[in-house]
Coordinates of C-alpha atoms and ligand atoms in Angstrom, one line a residue:
X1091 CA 0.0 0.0 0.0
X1092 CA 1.2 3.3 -1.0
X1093 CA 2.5 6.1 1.6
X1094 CA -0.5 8.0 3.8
X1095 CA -0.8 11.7 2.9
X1096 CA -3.1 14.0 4.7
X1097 CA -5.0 15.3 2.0
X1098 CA -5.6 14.4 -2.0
X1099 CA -7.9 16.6 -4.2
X1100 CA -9.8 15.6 -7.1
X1101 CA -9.9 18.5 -9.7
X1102 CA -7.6 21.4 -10.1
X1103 CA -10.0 24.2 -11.1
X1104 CA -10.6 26.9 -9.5
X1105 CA -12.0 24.8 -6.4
X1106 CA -9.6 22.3 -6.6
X1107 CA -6.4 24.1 -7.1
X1108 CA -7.1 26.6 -4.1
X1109 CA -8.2 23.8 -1.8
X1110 CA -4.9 22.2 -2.3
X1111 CA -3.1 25.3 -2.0
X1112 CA -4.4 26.1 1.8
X1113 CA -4.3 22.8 2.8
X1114 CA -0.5 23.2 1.8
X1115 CA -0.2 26.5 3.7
X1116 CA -1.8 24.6 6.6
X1117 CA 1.4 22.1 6.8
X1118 CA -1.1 18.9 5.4
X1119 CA 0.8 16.7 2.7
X1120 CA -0.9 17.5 -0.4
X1121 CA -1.6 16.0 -4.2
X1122 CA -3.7 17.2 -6.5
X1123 CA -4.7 15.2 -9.4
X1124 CA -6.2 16.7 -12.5
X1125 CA -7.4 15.3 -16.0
X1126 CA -7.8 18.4 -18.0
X1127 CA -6.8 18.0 -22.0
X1128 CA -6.8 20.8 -24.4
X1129 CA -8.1 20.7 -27.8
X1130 CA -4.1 20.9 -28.9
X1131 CA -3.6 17.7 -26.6
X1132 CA -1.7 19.7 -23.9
X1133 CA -2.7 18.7 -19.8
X1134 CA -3.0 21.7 -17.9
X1135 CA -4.3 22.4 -14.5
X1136 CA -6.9 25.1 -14.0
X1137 CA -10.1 23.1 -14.7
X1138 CA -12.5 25.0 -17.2
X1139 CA -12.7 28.2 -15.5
X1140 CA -8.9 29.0 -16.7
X1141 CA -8.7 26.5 -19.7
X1142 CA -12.1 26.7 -21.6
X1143 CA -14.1 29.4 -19.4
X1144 CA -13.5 32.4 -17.2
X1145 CA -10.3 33.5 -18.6
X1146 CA -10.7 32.6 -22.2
X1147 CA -13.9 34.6 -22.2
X1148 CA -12.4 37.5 -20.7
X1149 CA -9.9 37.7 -23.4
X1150 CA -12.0 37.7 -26.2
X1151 CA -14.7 39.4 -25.0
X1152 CA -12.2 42.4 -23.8
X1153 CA -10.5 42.0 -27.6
X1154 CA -13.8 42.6 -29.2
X1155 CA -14.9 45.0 -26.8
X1156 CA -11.3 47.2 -27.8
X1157 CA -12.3 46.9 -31.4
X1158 CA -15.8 47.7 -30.5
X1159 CA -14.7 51.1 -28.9
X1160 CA -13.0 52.0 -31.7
X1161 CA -15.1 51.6 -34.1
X1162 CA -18.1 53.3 -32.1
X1163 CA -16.5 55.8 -29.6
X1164 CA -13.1 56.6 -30.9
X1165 CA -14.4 59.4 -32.6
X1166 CA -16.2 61.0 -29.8
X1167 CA -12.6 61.4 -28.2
X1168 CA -11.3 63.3 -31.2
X1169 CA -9.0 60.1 -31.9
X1170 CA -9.2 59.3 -35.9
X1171 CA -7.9 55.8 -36.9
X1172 CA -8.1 55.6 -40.2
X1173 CA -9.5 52.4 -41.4
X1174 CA -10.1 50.0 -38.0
X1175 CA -10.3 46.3 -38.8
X1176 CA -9.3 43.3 -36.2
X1177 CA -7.6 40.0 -37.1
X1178 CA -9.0 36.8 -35.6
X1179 CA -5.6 34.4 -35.3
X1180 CA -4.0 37.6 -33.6
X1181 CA -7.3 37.5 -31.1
X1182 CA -7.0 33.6 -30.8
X1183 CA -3.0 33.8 -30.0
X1184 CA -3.4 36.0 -27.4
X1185 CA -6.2 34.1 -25.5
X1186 CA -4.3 31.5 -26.0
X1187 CA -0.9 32.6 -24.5
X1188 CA -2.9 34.0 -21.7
X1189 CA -4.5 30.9 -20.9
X1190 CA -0.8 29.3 -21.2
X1191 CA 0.8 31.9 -18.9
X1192 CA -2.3 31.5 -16.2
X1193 CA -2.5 27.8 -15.9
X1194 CA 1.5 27.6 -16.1
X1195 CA 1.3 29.5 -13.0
X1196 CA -0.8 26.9 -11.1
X1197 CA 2.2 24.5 -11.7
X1198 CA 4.4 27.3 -10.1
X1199 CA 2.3 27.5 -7.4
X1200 CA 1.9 24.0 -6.5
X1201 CA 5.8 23.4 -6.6
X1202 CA 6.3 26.8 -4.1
X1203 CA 3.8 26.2 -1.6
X1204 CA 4.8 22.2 -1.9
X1205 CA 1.7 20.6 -3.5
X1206 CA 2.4 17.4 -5.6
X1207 CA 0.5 18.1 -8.8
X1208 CA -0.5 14.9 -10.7
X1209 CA -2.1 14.8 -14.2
X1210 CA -4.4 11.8 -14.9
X1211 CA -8.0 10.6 -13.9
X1212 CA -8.8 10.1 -10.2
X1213 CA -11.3 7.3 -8.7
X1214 CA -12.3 6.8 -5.2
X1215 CA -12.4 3.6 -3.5
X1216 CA -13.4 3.1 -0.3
X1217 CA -10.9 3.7 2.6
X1218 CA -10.0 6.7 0.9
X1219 CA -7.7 5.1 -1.3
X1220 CA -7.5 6.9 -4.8
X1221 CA -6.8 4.9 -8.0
X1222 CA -4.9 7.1 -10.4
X1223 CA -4.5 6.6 -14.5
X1224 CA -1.9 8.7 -15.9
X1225 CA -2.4 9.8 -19.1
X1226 CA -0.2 7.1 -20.6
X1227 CA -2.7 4.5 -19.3
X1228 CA -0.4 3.7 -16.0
X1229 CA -2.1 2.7 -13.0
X1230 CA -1.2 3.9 -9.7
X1231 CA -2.8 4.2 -5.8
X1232 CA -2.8 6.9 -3.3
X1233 CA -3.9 7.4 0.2
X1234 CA -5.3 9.7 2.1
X1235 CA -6.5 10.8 5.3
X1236 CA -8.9 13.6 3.7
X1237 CA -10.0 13.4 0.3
X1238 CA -11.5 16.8 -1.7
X1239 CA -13.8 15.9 -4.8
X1240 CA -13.5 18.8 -6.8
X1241 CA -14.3 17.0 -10.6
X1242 CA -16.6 20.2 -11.7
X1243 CA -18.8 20.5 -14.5
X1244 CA -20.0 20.0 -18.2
X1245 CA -22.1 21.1 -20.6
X1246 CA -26.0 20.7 -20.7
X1247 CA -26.9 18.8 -24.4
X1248 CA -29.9 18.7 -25.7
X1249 CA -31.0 15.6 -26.7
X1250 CA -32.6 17.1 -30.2
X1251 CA -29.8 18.9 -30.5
X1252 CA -27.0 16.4 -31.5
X1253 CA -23.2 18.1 -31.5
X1254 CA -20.8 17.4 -34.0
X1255 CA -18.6 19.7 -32.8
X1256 CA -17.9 22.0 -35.8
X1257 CA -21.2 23.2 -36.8
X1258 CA -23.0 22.6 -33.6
X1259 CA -20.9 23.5 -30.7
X1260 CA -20.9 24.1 -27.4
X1261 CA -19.3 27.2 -25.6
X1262 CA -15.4 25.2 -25.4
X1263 CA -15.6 25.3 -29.4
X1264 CA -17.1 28.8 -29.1
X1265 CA -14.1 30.0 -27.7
X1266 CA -12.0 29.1 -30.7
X1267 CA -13.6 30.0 -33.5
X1268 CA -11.1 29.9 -36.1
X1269 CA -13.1 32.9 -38.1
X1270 CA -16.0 35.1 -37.5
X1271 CA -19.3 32.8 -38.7
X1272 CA -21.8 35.0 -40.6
X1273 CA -24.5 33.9 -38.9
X1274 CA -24.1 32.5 -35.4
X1275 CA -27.0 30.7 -33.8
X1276 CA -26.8 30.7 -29.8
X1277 CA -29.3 27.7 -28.1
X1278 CA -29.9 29.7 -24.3
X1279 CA -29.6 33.7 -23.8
X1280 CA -28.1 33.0 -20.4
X1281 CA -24.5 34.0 -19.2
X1282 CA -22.5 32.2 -21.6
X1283 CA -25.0 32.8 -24.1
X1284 CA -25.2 36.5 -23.5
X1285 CA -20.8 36.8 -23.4
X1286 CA -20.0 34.6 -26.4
X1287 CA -23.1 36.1 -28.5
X1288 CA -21.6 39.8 -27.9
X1289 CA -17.7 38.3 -29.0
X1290 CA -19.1 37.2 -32.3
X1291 CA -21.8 39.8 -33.1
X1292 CA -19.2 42.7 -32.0
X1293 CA -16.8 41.2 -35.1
X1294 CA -19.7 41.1 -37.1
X1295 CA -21.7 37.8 -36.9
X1296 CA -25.2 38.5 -37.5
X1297 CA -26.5 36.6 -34.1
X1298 CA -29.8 35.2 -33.2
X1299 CA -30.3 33.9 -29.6
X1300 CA -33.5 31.2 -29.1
X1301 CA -34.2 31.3 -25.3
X1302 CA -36.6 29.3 -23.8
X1303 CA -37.8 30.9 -20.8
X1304 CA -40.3 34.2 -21.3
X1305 CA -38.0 36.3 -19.5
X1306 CA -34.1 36.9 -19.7
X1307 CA -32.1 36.8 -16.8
X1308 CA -34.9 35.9 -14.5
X1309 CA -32.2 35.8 -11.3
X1310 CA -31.0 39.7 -12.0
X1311 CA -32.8 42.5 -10.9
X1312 CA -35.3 43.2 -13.6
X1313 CA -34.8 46.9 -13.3
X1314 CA -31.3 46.0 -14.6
X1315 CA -32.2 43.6 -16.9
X1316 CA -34.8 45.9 -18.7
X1317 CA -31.5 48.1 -19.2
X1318 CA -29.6 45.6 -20.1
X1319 CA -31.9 44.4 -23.1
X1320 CA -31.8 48.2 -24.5
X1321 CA -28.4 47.6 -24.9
X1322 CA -28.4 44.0 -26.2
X1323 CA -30.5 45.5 -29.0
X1324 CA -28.0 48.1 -29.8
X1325 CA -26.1 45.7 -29.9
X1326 CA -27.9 43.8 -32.8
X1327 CA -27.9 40.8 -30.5
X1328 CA -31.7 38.8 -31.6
X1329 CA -33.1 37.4 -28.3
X1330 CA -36.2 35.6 -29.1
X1331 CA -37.8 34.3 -25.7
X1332 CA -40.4 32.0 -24.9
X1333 CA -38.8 29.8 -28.3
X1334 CA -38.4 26.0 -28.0
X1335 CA -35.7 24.6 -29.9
X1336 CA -37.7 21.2 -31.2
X1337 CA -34.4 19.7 -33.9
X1338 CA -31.3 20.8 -34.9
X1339 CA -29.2 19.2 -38.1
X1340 CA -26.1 20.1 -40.2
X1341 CA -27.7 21.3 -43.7
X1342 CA -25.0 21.7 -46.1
X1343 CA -22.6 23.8 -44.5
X1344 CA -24.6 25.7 -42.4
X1345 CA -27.0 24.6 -39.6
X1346 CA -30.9 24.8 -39.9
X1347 CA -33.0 25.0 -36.2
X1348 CA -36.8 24.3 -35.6
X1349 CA -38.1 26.2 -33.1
X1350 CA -41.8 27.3 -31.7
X1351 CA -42.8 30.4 -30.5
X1352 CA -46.3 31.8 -29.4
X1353 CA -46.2 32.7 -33.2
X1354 CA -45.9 29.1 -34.2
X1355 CA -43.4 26.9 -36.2
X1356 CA -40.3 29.0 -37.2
X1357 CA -36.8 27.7 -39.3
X1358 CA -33.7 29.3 -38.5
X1359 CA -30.5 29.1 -40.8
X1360 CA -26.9 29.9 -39.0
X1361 CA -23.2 28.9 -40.2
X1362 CA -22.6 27.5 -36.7
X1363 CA -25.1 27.3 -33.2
X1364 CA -23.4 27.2 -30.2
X1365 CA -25.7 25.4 -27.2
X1366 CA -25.2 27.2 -23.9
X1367 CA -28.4 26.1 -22.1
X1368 CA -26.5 25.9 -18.7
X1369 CA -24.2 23.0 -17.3
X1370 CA -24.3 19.8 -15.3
X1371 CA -22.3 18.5 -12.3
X1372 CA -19.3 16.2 -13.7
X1373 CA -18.7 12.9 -12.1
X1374 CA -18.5 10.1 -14.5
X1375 CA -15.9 7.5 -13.4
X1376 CA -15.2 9.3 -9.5
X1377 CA -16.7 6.8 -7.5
X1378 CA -16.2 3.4 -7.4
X1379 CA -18.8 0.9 -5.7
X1380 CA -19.3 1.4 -1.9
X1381 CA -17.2 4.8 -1.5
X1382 CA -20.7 5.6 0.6
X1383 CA -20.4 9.0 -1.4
X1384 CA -24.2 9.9 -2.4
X1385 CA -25.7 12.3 -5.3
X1386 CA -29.0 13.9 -5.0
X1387 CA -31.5 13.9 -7.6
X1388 CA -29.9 16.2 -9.9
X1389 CA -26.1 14.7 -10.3
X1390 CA -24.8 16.9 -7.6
X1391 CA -22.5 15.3 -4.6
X1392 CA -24.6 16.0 -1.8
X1393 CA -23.0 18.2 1.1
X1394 CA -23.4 20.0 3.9
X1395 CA -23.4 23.4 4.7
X1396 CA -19.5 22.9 5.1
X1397 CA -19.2 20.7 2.1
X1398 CA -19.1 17.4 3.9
X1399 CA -20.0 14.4 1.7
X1400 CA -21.9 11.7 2.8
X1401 CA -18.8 9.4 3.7
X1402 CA -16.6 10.1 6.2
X1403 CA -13.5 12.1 5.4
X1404 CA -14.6 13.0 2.4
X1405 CA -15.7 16.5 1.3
X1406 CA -17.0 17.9 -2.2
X1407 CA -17.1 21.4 -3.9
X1408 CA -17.1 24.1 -6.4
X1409 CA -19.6 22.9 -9.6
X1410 CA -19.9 19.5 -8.7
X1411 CA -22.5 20.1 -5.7
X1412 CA -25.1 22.8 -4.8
X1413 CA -25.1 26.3 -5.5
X1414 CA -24.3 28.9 -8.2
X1415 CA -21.8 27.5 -10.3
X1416 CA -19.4 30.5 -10.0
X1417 CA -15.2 30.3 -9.6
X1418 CA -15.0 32.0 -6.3
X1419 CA -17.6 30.5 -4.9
X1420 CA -15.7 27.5 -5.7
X1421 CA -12.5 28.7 -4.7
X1422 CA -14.1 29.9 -1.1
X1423 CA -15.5 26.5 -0.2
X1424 CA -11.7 25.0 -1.2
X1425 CA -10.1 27.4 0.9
X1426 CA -13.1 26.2 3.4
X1427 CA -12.4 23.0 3.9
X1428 CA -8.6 23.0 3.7
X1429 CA -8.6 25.3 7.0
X1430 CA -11.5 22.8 8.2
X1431 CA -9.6 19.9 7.6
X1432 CA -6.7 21.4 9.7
X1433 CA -8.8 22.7 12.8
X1434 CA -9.1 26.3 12.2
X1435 CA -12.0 28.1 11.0
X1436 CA -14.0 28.2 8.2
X1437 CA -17.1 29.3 6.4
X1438 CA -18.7 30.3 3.5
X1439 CA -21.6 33.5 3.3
X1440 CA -23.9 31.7 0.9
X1441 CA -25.8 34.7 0.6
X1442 CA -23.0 37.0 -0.3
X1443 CA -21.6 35.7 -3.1
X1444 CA -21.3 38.0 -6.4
X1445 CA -22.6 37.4 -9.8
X1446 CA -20.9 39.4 -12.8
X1447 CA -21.9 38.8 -16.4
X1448 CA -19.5 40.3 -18.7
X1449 CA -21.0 42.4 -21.0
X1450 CA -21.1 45.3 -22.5
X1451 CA -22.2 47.7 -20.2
X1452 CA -21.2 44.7 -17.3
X1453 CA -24.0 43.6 -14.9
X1454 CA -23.1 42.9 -11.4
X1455 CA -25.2 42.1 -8.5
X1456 CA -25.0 40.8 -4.9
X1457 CA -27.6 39.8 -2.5
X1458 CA -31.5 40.3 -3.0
X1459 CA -33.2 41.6 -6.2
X1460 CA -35.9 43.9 -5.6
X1461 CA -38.1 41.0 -6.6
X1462 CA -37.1 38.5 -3.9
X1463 CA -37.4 41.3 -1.6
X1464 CA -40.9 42.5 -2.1
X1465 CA -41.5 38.6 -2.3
X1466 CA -40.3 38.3 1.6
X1467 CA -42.5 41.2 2.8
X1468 CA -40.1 43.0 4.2
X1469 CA -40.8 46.9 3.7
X1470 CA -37.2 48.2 1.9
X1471 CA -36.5 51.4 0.2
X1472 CA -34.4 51.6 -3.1
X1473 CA -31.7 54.1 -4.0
X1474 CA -30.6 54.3 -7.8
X1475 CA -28.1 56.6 -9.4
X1476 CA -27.4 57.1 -13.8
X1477 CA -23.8 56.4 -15.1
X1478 CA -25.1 59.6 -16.9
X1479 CA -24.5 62.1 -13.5
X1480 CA -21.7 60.3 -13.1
X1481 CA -18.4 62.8 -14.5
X1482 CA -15.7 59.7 -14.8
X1483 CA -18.4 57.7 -16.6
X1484 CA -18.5 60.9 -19.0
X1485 CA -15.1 61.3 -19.6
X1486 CA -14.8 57.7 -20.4
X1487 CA -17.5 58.0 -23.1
X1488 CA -19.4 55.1 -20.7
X1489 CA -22.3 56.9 -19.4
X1490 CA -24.6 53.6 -19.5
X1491 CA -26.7 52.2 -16.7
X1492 CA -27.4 52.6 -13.1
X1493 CA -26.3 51.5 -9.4
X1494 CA -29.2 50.7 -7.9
X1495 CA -29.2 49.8 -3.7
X1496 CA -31.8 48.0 -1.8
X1497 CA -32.3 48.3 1.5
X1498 CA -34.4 47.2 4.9
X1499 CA -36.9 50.2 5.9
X1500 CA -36.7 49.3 9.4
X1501 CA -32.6 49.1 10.1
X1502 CA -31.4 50.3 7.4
X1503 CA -29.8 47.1 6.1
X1504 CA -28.3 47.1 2.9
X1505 CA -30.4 43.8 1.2
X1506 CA -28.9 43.8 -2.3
X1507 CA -26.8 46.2 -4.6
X1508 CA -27.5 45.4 -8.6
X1509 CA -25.5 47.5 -11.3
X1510 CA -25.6 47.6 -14.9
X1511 CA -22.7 50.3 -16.2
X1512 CA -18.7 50.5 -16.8
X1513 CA -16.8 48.4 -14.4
X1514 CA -19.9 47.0 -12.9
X1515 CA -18.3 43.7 -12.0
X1516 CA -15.3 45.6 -10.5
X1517 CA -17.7 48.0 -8.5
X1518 CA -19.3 45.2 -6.9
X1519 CA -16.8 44.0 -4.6
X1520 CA -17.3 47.7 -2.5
X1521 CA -21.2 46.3 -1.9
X1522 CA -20.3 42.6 -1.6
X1523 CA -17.8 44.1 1.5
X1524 CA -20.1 46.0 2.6
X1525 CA -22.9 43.0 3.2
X1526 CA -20.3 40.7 4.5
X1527 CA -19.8 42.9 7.3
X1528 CA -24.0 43.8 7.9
X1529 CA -23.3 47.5 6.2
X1530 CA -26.7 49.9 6.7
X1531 CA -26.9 52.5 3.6
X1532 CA -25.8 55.2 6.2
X1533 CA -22.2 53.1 6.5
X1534 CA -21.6 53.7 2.6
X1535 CA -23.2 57.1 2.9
X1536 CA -20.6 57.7 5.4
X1537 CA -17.7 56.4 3.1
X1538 CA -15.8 58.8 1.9
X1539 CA -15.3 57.8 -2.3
X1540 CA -12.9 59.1 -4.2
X1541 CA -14.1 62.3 -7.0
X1542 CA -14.1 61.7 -10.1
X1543 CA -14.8 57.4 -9.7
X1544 CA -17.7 55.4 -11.2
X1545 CA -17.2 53.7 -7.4
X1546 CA -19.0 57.4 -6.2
X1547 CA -22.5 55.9 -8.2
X1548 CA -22.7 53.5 -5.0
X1549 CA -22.1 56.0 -2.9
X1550 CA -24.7 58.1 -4.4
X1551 CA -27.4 54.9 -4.7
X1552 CA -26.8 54.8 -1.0
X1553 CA -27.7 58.4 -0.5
X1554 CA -30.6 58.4 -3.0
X1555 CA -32.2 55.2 -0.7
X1556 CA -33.0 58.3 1.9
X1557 CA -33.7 60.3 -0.8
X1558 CA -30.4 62.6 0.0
X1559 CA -28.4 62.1 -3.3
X1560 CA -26.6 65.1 -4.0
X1561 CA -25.6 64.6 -8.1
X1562 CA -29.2 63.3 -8.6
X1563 CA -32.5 64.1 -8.6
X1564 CA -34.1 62.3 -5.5
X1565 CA -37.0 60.8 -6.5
Ligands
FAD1086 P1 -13.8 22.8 -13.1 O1 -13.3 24.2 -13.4 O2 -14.8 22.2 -14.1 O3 -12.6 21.9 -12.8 C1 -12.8 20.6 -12.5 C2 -11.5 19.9 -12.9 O4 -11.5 18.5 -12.4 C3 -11.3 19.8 -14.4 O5 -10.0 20.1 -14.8 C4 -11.5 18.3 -14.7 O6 -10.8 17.8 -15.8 C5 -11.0 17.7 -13.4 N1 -11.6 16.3 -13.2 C6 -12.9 16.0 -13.1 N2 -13.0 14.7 -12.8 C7 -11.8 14.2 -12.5 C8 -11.2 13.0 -12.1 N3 -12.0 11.9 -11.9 N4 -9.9 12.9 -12.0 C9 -9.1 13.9 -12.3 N5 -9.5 15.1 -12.7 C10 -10.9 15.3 -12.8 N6 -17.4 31.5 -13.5 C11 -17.1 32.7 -12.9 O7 -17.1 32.8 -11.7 N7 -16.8 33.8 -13.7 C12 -16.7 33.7 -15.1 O8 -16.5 34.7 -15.7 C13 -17.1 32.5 -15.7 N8 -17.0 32.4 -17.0 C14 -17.3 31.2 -17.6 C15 -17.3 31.1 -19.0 C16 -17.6 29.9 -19.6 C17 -17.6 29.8 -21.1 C18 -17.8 28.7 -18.8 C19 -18.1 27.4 -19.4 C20 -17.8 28.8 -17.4 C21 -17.6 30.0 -16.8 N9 -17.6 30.2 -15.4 C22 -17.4 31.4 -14.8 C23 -17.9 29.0 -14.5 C24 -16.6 28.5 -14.0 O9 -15.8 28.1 -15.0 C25 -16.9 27.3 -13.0 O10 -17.8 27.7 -12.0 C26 -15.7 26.8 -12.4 O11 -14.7 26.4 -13.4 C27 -16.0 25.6 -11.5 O12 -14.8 25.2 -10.8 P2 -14.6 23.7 -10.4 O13 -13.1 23.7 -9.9 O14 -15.6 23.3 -9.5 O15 -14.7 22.8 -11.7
NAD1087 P1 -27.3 29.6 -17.6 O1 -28.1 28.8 -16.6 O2 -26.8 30.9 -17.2 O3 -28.2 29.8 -18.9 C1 -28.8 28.8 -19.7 C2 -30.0 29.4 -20.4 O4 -30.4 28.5 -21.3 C3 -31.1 29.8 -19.5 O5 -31.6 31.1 -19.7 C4 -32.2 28.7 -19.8 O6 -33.5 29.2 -19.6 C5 -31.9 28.4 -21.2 N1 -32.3 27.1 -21.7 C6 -32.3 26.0 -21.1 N2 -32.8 25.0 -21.9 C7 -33.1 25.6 -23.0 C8 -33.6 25.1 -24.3 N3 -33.9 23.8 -24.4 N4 -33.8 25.9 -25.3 C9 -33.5 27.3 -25.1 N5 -33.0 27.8 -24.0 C10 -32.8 26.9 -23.0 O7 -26.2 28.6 -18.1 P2 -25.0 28.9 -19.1 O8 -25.1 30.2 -19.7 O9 -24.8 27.6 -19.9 O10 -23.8 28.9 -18.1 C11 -23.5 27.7 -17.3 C12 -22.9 28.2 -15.9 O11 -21.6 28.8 -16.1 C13 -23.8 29.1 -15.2 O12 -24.2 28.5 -14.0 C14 -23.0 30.3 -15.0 O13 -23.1 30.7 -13.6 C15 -21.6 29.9 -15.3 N6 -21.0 31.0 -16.0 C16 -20.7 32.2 -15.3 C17 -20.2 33.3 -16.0 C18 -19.9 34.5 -15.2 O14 -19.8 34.5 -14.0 N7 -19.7 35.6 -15.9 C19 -20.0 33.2 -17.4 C20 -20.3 32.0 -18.0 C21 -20.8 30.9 -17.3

């Protein structure tokens, strides 16, 4: 039997890699195994969030959001160009290389802080002993006194929908896109839906999106999200809600979708359709027979409130059990149970945990919409303030959207802050401090934020919630 370490993790994305990390820092002897393999045959560590998610997203969508600007606002600023155009291997190399540099640095990290990183597929047995298969097919076993599942996510498929990946993708393939499609077809207007629709329609693919649910976004504010779809129009993005996607097929060399509306029977025709109709906890092959490891009803590895699994010793997080399948909400419960595991402290604010979608204006939001809130009955005011008041959002040529804040009538109690405007998902983290440490509106009011910042539109949604804005109108 092979040597006893303290602690071996399953997965090395963004839960994974962190969990191993702290339970490193915490003196625990630590391996983390990982199976990832890019479309070029490379193993990285990073899981999806840095290989085929997060990062890669971020890249392009800032890329196309640069070209954008230039195209649209340039002007406005007195800059002249000449003729702008973009080049789509250039894009691709540089999403590439920073993927590269990012998940290069997980190995850096795991060799300073001392975590022995493994590449292949990891199964649990019972006892906690963990069968690995290199890539090359070798079979080894570890031990452990802890064990971390951290195997995250996959795509959602459709059964009518049948991928071949080239013409009908999902949002992996997306991402690298060789060359803008003329017509792009997106299968759910939700996050990734709404991020990889505005890459491709900002470098000119004409975009429809076929959503199924009558409203968009229904977990944002829908104050924002009424915003939001002014600007997804501007954008030329096609959201057609309340559509049901009955068969896809390769036709030729395009891709022709049957969908139904409340307007009947409809045919769409697109180059390529990307599905994004949300993702599904990944754990094929992780457990062997009597592990004692349970999933609920929906595929997730059922935890507690502190991510214990069902079997002693054994813990789970990030995508592959309950809650919004988010990177640092991942990365909180690694960091979690790594301090658990070694005695100290640990927790995670379920209810404080931001959401960011990355478009153009960015939507951010944290805690309660004003939805859930009027649901509870609890009597709340609201304090909203216009990018347009705002003189750094001017001289950025970004004067779009709001910062809205919710509060409790009674205590003052900041409930939820919801944004829509430049930076949004940078401006968040001031609210998402703010509710982790119980803020009232009269705490940020009190803050003193730096002139000229779009960071002063909180402080002035804070104000406006009594009504006391001073670069507003109090309504
Ligand atoms: P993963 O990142 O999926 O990592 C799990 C790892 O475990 C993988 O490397 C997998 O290969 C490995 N693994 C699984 N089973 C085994 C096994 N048996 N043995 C060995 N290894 C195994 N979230 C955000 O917060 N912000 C964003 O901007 C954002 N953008 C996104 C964009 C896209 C296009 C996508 C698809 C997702 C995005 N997400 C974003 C979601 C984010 O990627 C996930 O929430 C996050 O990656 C989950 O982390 P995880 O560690 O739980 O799982
Ligand atoms: P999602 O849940 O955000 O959106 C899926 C959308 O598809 C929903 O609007 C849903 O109603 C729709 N849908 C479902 N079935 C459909 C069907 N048959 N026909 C048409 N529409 C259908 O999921 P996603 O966009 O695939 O993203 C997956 C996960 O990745 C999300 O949980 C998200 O949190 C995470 N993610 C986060 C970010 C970010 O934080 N910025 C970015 C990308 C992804």
């Amino acid at each position: 039997m092979s040597e006893l370490l303290d602690v071996i993790v399953i997965g090395a994305g963004p839960a994974g890699y962190p969990a191993a990390i702290r339970a490193a820092q915490n003196k625990l002897k630590v391996a983390c195994i990982d199976e990832w393999k890019n479309t070029d045959g490379s193993y990285a560590f990073g899981g999806t969030c840095l290989n085929a998610g997060c990062i890669p997203s971020k890249a392009l969508l800032e890329s196309s959001e640069l070209y954008q600007r230039a195209k649209e606002e340039f002007a406005a600023h007195g800059i002249k160009l000449g003729s702008i155009g973009f080049d789509v291997a250039q894009m691709q190399k540089r999403r590439a290389s920073i993927v590269k540099t990012m998940t290069g640095g997980i190995t850096a990290l795991f060799k300073s802080n001392g975590v022995t990183g493994i590449q292949g597929h990891g199964r649990l047995l019972p006892g906690n002993e963990v069968r690995v298969t290199a890539p090359d097919g070798t079979e080894t076993s570890l031990r452990a006194k802890e064990v971390i599942l951290a195997s995250g996510s996959t795509p959602v498929r459709l059964g009518v929908v049948p991928h071949d990946g080239k013409l009908i993708v999902d949002s992996w393939n997306a991402l690298e896109f060789d060359a803008v499609p003329r017509r792009l077809g997106v299968i759910g207007a939700g996050v990734i839906g709404l991020e990889l629709g505005s890459v491709w329609r900002r470098l000119g693919s004409e975009v429809t999106m076929l959503e199924a649910m009558p409203d968009l976004l229904p977990m944002a504010d829908q104050t924002i999200v009424k915003e939001a779809q002014r600007h997804f129009k501007k954008l030329g993005l096609d959201i057609k809600l309340g559509a049901k996607v009955l068969r896809a097929a390769v036709k030729g060399s395009g891709v022709e979708v049957a969908y139904a509306d409340g307007a009947g029977e409809h045919t769409l025709e697109v180059d390529k359709l990307v599905v994004a109709v949300g993702r599904r906890p990944f754990t094929q092959d992780l457990l062997a027979e009597g592990t004692g490891v349970e999933l609920d009803a929906r595929g997730f590895i059922e935890v507690d409130e502190h991510c214990r699994t069902t079997a002693a010793h054994v813990w789970a997080i990030g995508d592959a059990v309950r809650g919004p399948m988010l990177a640092h909400k991942g990365k909180e419960e690694g960091i979690m149970v790594a301090d658990l595991i070694a005695g100290r402290y640990g927790e995670v604010n379920y209810k404080v945990i931001p959401s960011v979608i990355y478009t153009a204006p960015e939507i951010a939001w944290v805690g309660q919409t004003e939805e859930q809130v009027k649901a509870s009955g609890r009597p709340y005011k609201v304090g909203a303030f216009p990018f347009a008041a705002s003189g750094r959002a001017r001289a950025m040529e970004m004067a779009q959207g709001m910062a809205k804040v919710i509060a409790a009538k009674d205590d003052d109690e900041v409930l939820g802050v919801h944004v829509i405007g430049p930076m949004a998902g940078e401006l968040i983290a001031e609210a998402v401090l703010a509710m982790e440490y119980s803020a009232s509106t009269e705490d940020i009011q009190r803050t003193i934020h730096a002139h000229p910042t779009l960071s002063e539109a909180i402080h002035e949604a804070a104000l406006s919630a009594d009504k006391r804005a001073i670069d507003a109108i109090n309504r």
